[in-house]
Short mmCIF file of C-alpha atoms in Angstrom, two decimals:
data_model
loop_
_atom_site.label_atom_id
_atom_site.label_comp_id
_atom_site.label_asym_id
_atom_site.label_seq_id
_atom_site.Cartn_x
_atom_site.Cartn_y
_atom_site.Cartn_z
CA UNK J 1 107.39 102.15 93.94
CA UNK J 2 103.66 101.50 93.85
CA UNK J 3 101.62 102.59 96.84
CA UNK J 4 100.01 99.20 97.35
CA UNK J 5 101.17 95.62 97.57
CA UNK J 6 99.16 93.19 95.49
CA UNK J 7 97.28 90.38 97.19
CA UNK J 8 98.82 86.91 97.01
CA UNK J 9 96.06 85.12 95.14
CA UNK J 10 97.56 81.69 95.82
CA UNK J 11 97.21 81.82 99.59
CA UNK J 12 93.46 81.91 100.02
CA UNK J 13 91.31 84.69 101.48
CA UNK J 14 93.12 87.85 102.48
CA UNK J 15 92.86 89.76 105.70
CA UNK J 16 92.63 93.49 106.28
CA UNK J 17 94.93 96.33 107.31
CA UNK J 18 93.82 99.11 109.65
CA UNK J 19 96.07 102.06 110.48
CA UNK J 20 95.48 103.94 113.74
CA UNK J 21 97.33 107.23 113.49
CA UNK J 22 97.73 110.04 115.99
CA UNK J 23 99.97 112.29 118.01
CA UNK J 24 101.39 111.75 121.48
CA UNK J 25 98.69 110.90 124.05
CA UNK J 26 95.99 111.06 121.39
CA UNK J 27 94.53 107.73 122.56
CA UNK J 28 95.75 105.72 119.59
CA UNK J 29 97.05 102.72 121.57
CA UNK J 30 93.94 102.50 123.72
CA UNK J 31 91.64 102.70 120.70
CA UNK J 32 93.67 100.07 118.85
CA UNK J 33 93.57 97.71 121.83
CA UNK J 34 89.81 98.17 122.28
CA UNK J 35 89.31 97.62 118.54
CA UNK J 36 91.41 94.45 118.62
CA UNK J 37 89.43 93.14 121.60
CA UNK J 38 86.12 93.86 119.87
CA UNK J 39 87.18 91.96 116.74
CA UNK J 40 89.30 89.14 118.12
CA UNK J 41 88.41 88.75 121.77
CA UNK J 42 91.20 86.69 123.31
CA UNK J 43 92.54 85.55 119.93
CA UNK J 44 94.90 88.51 119.50
CA UNK J 45 98.63 88.61 118.87
CA UNK J 46 100.18 91.78 120.27
CA UNK J 47 103.42 92.68 118.50
CA UNK J 48 105.59 95.05 120.54
CA UNK J 49 108.33 96.90 118.66
CA UNK J 50 109.68 98.83 121.65
CA UNK J 51 113.10 98.04 123.07
CA UNK J 52 114.64 99.57 126.16
CA UNK J 53 118.19 99.67 124.82
CA UNK J 54 120.13 99.62 121.55
CA UNK J 55 123.14 97.38 121.04
CA UNK J 56 125.52 97.73 124.05
CA UNK J 57 123.89 100.84 125.46
CA UNK J 58 122.41 100.72 128.98
CA UNK J 59 118.65 100.34 129.26
CA UNK J 60 116.61 103.52 129.17
CA UNK J 61 114.69 103.70 132.46
CA UNK J 62 111.82 105.75 131.03
CA UNK J 63 111.36 103.37 128.10
CA UNK J 64 111.50 100.42 130.49
CA UNK J 65 108.66 101.93 132.51
CA UNK J 66 106.65 102.58 129.36
CA UNK J 67 107.10 98.98 128.22
CA UNK J 68 106.01 97.67 131.63
CA UNK J 69 102.94 99.93 131.55
CA UNK J 70 101.93 98.62 128.12
CA UNK J 71 102.38 95.03 129.27
CA UNK J 72 100.03 95.58 132.22
CA UNK J 73 97.44 97.44 130.12
CA UNK J 74 96.67 94.66 127.65
CA UNK J 75 94.66 91.48 128.34
CA UNK J 76 96.69 88.64 129.81
CA UNK J 77 95.03 86.15 127.43
CA UNK J 78 96.64 87.80 124.42
CA UNK J 79 99.81 86.37 122.92
CA UNK J 80 102.82 88.69 122.76
CA UNK J 81 105.63 88.89 120.25
CA UNK J 82 108.47 91.27 121.06
CA UNK J 83 110.03 92.08 117.71
CA UNK J 84 111.91 95.36 117.12
CA UNK J 85 112.69 94.67 113.43
CA UNK J 86 111.76 92.23 110.63
CA UNK J 87 108.26 92.32 112.05
CA UNK J 88 106.20 91.05 109.12
CA UNK J 89 108.40 88.01 108.60
CA UNK J 90 108.32 87.19 112.31
CA UNK J 91 104.52 87.38 112.40
CA UNK J 92 104.17 84.95 109.51
CA UNK J 93 106.53 82.52 111.26
CA UNK J 94 104.43 82.28 114.42
CA UNK J 95 102.99 78.81 115.08
CA UNK J 96 99.45 80.20 115.43
CA UNK J 97 98.46 83.36 113.61
CA UNK J 98 95.68 84.96 115.62
CA UNK J 99 92.54 86.36 114.03
CA UNK J 100 93.80 89.84 114.99
CA UNK J 101 97.41 91.04 114.97
CA UNK J 102 98.04 94.36 116.71
CA UNK J 103 101.37 96.04 115.99
CA UNK J 104 102.28 98.81 118.43
CA UNK J 105 103.95 100.67 117.00
CA UNK J 106 105.25 101.61 113.55
CA UNK J 107 106.86 104.74 115.01
CA UNK J 108 109.35 102.72 117.03
CA UNK J 109 109.84 100.23 114.20
CA UNK J 110 111.06 103.04 111.93
CA UNK J 111 113.25 104.34 114.76
CA UNK J 112 114.72 100.87 115.27
CA UNK J 113 115.56 100.59 111.57
CA UNK J 114 117.33 103.95 111.62
CA UNK J 115 119.24 103.18 114.83
CA UNK J 116 120.19 99.62 113.86
CA UNK J 117 123.96 99.71 113.39
CA UNK J 118 126.10 102.52 112.04
CA UNK J 119 124.12 104.34 109.37
CA UNK J 120 126.38 107.38 109.38
CA UNK J 121 127.47 106.46 105.86
CA UNK J 122 124.02 105.35 104.71
CA UNK J 123 122.08 107.68 102.50
CA UNK J 124 118.41 108.51 102.74
CA UNK J 125 117.59 106.15 99.88
CA UNK J 126 119.13 103.20 101.74
CA UNK J 127 117.20 103.92 104.92
CA UNK J 128 114.02 104.51 102.93
CA UNK J 129 114.41 101.11 101.26
CA UNK J 130 114.78 99.44 104.67
CA UNK J 131 111.68 101.15 106.04
CA UNK J 132 109.59 100.40 102.95
CA UNK J 133 110.67 96.76 103.14
CA UNK J 134 109.36 96.59 106.72
CA UNK J 135 106.07 98.21 105.70
CA UNK J 136 105.57 95.94 102.70
CA UNK J 137 106.30 92.87 104.82
CA UNK J 138 103.54 93.97 107.22
CA UNK J 139 101.10 94.47 104.36
CA UNK J 140 101.92 90.99 103.11
CA UNK J 141 100.76 89.51 106.42
CA UNK J 142 97.19 90.47 105.56
CA UNK J 143 97.71 89.62 101.88
CA UNK J 144 98.76 86.07 102.71
CA UNK J 145 96.67 85.27 105.80
CA UNK J 146 93.01 85.91 106.73
CA UNK J 147 93.88 88.05 109.75
CA UNK J 148 92.93 91.56 110.78
CA UNK J 149 96.14 93.57 111.03
CA UNK J 150 95.92 96.70 113.17
CA UNK J 151 98.95 99.00 113.12
CA UNK J 152 99.49 101.92 115.50
CA UNK J 153 101.64 104.79 114.29
CA UNK J 154 102.51 108.33 115.26
CA UNK J 155 101.95 111.50 113.30
CA UNK J 156 105.13 113.52 113.82
CA UNK J 157 104.89 115.92 110.89
CA UNK J 158 102.56 118.49 112.43
CA UNK J 159 105.05 120.11 114.79
CA UNK J 160 108.22 122.12 114.35
CA UNK J 161 110.94 120.99 111.95
CA UNK J 162 113.48 118.88 113.91
CA UNK J 163 116.77 120.64 114.55
CA UNK J 164 119.04 117.69 113.76
CA UNK J 165 119.34 115.88 110.39
CA UNK J 166 118.61 112.47 111.96
CA UNK J 167 115.36 113.83 113.39
CA UNK J 168 114.33 115.15 110.00
CA UNK J 169 115.18 111.80 108.42
CA UNK J 170 113.02 110.02 110.99
CA UNK J 171 110.12 112.41 110.42
CA UNK J 172 110.29 112.00 106.64
CA UNK J 173 110.58 108.20 106.68
CA UNK J 174 107.74 107.75 109.15
CA UNK J 175 105.57 110.00 107.02
CA UNK J 176 106.31 107.90 103.94
CA UNK J 177 105.58 104.70 105.86
CA UNK J 178 102.25 106.07 107.09
CA UNK J 179 101.26 107.07 103.56
CA UNK J 180 102.10 103.65 102.18
CA UNK J 181 100.09 101.87 104.85
CA UNK J 182 97.12 104.20 104.45
CA UNK J 183 97.12 103.60 100.69
CA UNK J 184 97.21 99.82 101.12
CA UNK J 185 94.94 99.48 104.13
CA UNK J 186 91.19 99.22 104.37
CA UNK J 187 90.73 102.01 106.90
CA UNK J 188 92.81 104.72 108.55
CA UNK J 189 91.62 106.23 111.82
CA UNK J 190 92.97 109.61 112.87
CA UNK J 191 92.98 110.06 116.65
CA UNK J 192 92.18 113.46 118.15
CA UNK J 193 91.87 113.79 121.96
CA UNK J 194 90.81 110.17 122.28
CA UNK J 195 88.28 110.38 119.45
CA UNK J 196 88.69 108.23 116.35
CA UNK J 197 87.97 109.94 113.03
CA UNK J 198 87.58 107.70 109.98
CA UNK J 199 90.03 109.48 107.69
CA UNK J 200 89.44 107.03 104.85
CA UNK J 201 85.72 107.81 104.75
CA UNK J 202 86.21 111.57 104.41
CA UNK J 203 89.32 111.52 102.25
CA UNK J 204 89.15 113.02 98.75
CA UNK J 205 91.17 112.05 95.71
CA UNK J 206 92.79 114.81 93.59
CA UNK J 207 90.18 114.11 90.90
CA UNK J 208 87.28 114.50 93.31
CA UNK J 209 88.79 117.65 94.83
CA UNK J 210 89.27 119.13 91.35
CA UNK J 211 85.64 118.42 90.49
CA UNK J 212 84.47 120.18 93.64
CA UNK J 213 86.66 123.22 92.96
CA UNK J 214 85.41 123.49 89.37
CA UNK J 215 81.84 123.04 90.57
CA UNK J 216 82.17 125.91 93.04
CA UNK J 217 84.01 128.07 90.52
CA UNK J 218 81.04 127.82 88.20
CA UNK J 219 78.86 129.34 90.88
CA UNK J 220 77.08 126.16 91.93
CA UNK J 221 75.92 125.98 95.57
CA UNK J 222 77.81 123.65 97.93
#
């Protein structure tokens, strides 16, 4: 599949996609909320993908507390859409699409897709197709509407390799989703200890990296 989704030219001016990526407690949610407030003020739609329980399972008390904390931390004037799956489609179906849509977070969205139903017989390609469909639907929100889409996601590939196959599947699919969003978005911010680094601005293509390596190999100064 291509790494970007083409703009829908028939629907007027397009919006933008910003990915805020980081590890646990890196400050990614706080930065994304502050960014949304700076751009949209009170005209922000907060899309929450977290859910405290799956299917008939009892609610997870820790997740319930986390959800309550997030609810209290964001401005009361913002609209909220609680949508664990089919997020892009749900956003486009809202009666009023705010100037800023903040999705927090892609990490849980991928987890929800994996945990939705019995995927014990589903292969990696099937789960990958489901995740990519969710990502592409999010990208289409900005392609079809003049809104600023801010997506929070976790970076889970920098630690140890998960022990269980499902954990490795989750790690791999989230990494693919992050890459696809970064390729299609305007800007990706990498969060380190509460500091936002513009990864897009300092990123190098393979062609540019090759030119630098050849330049240095020929004895040219940096």
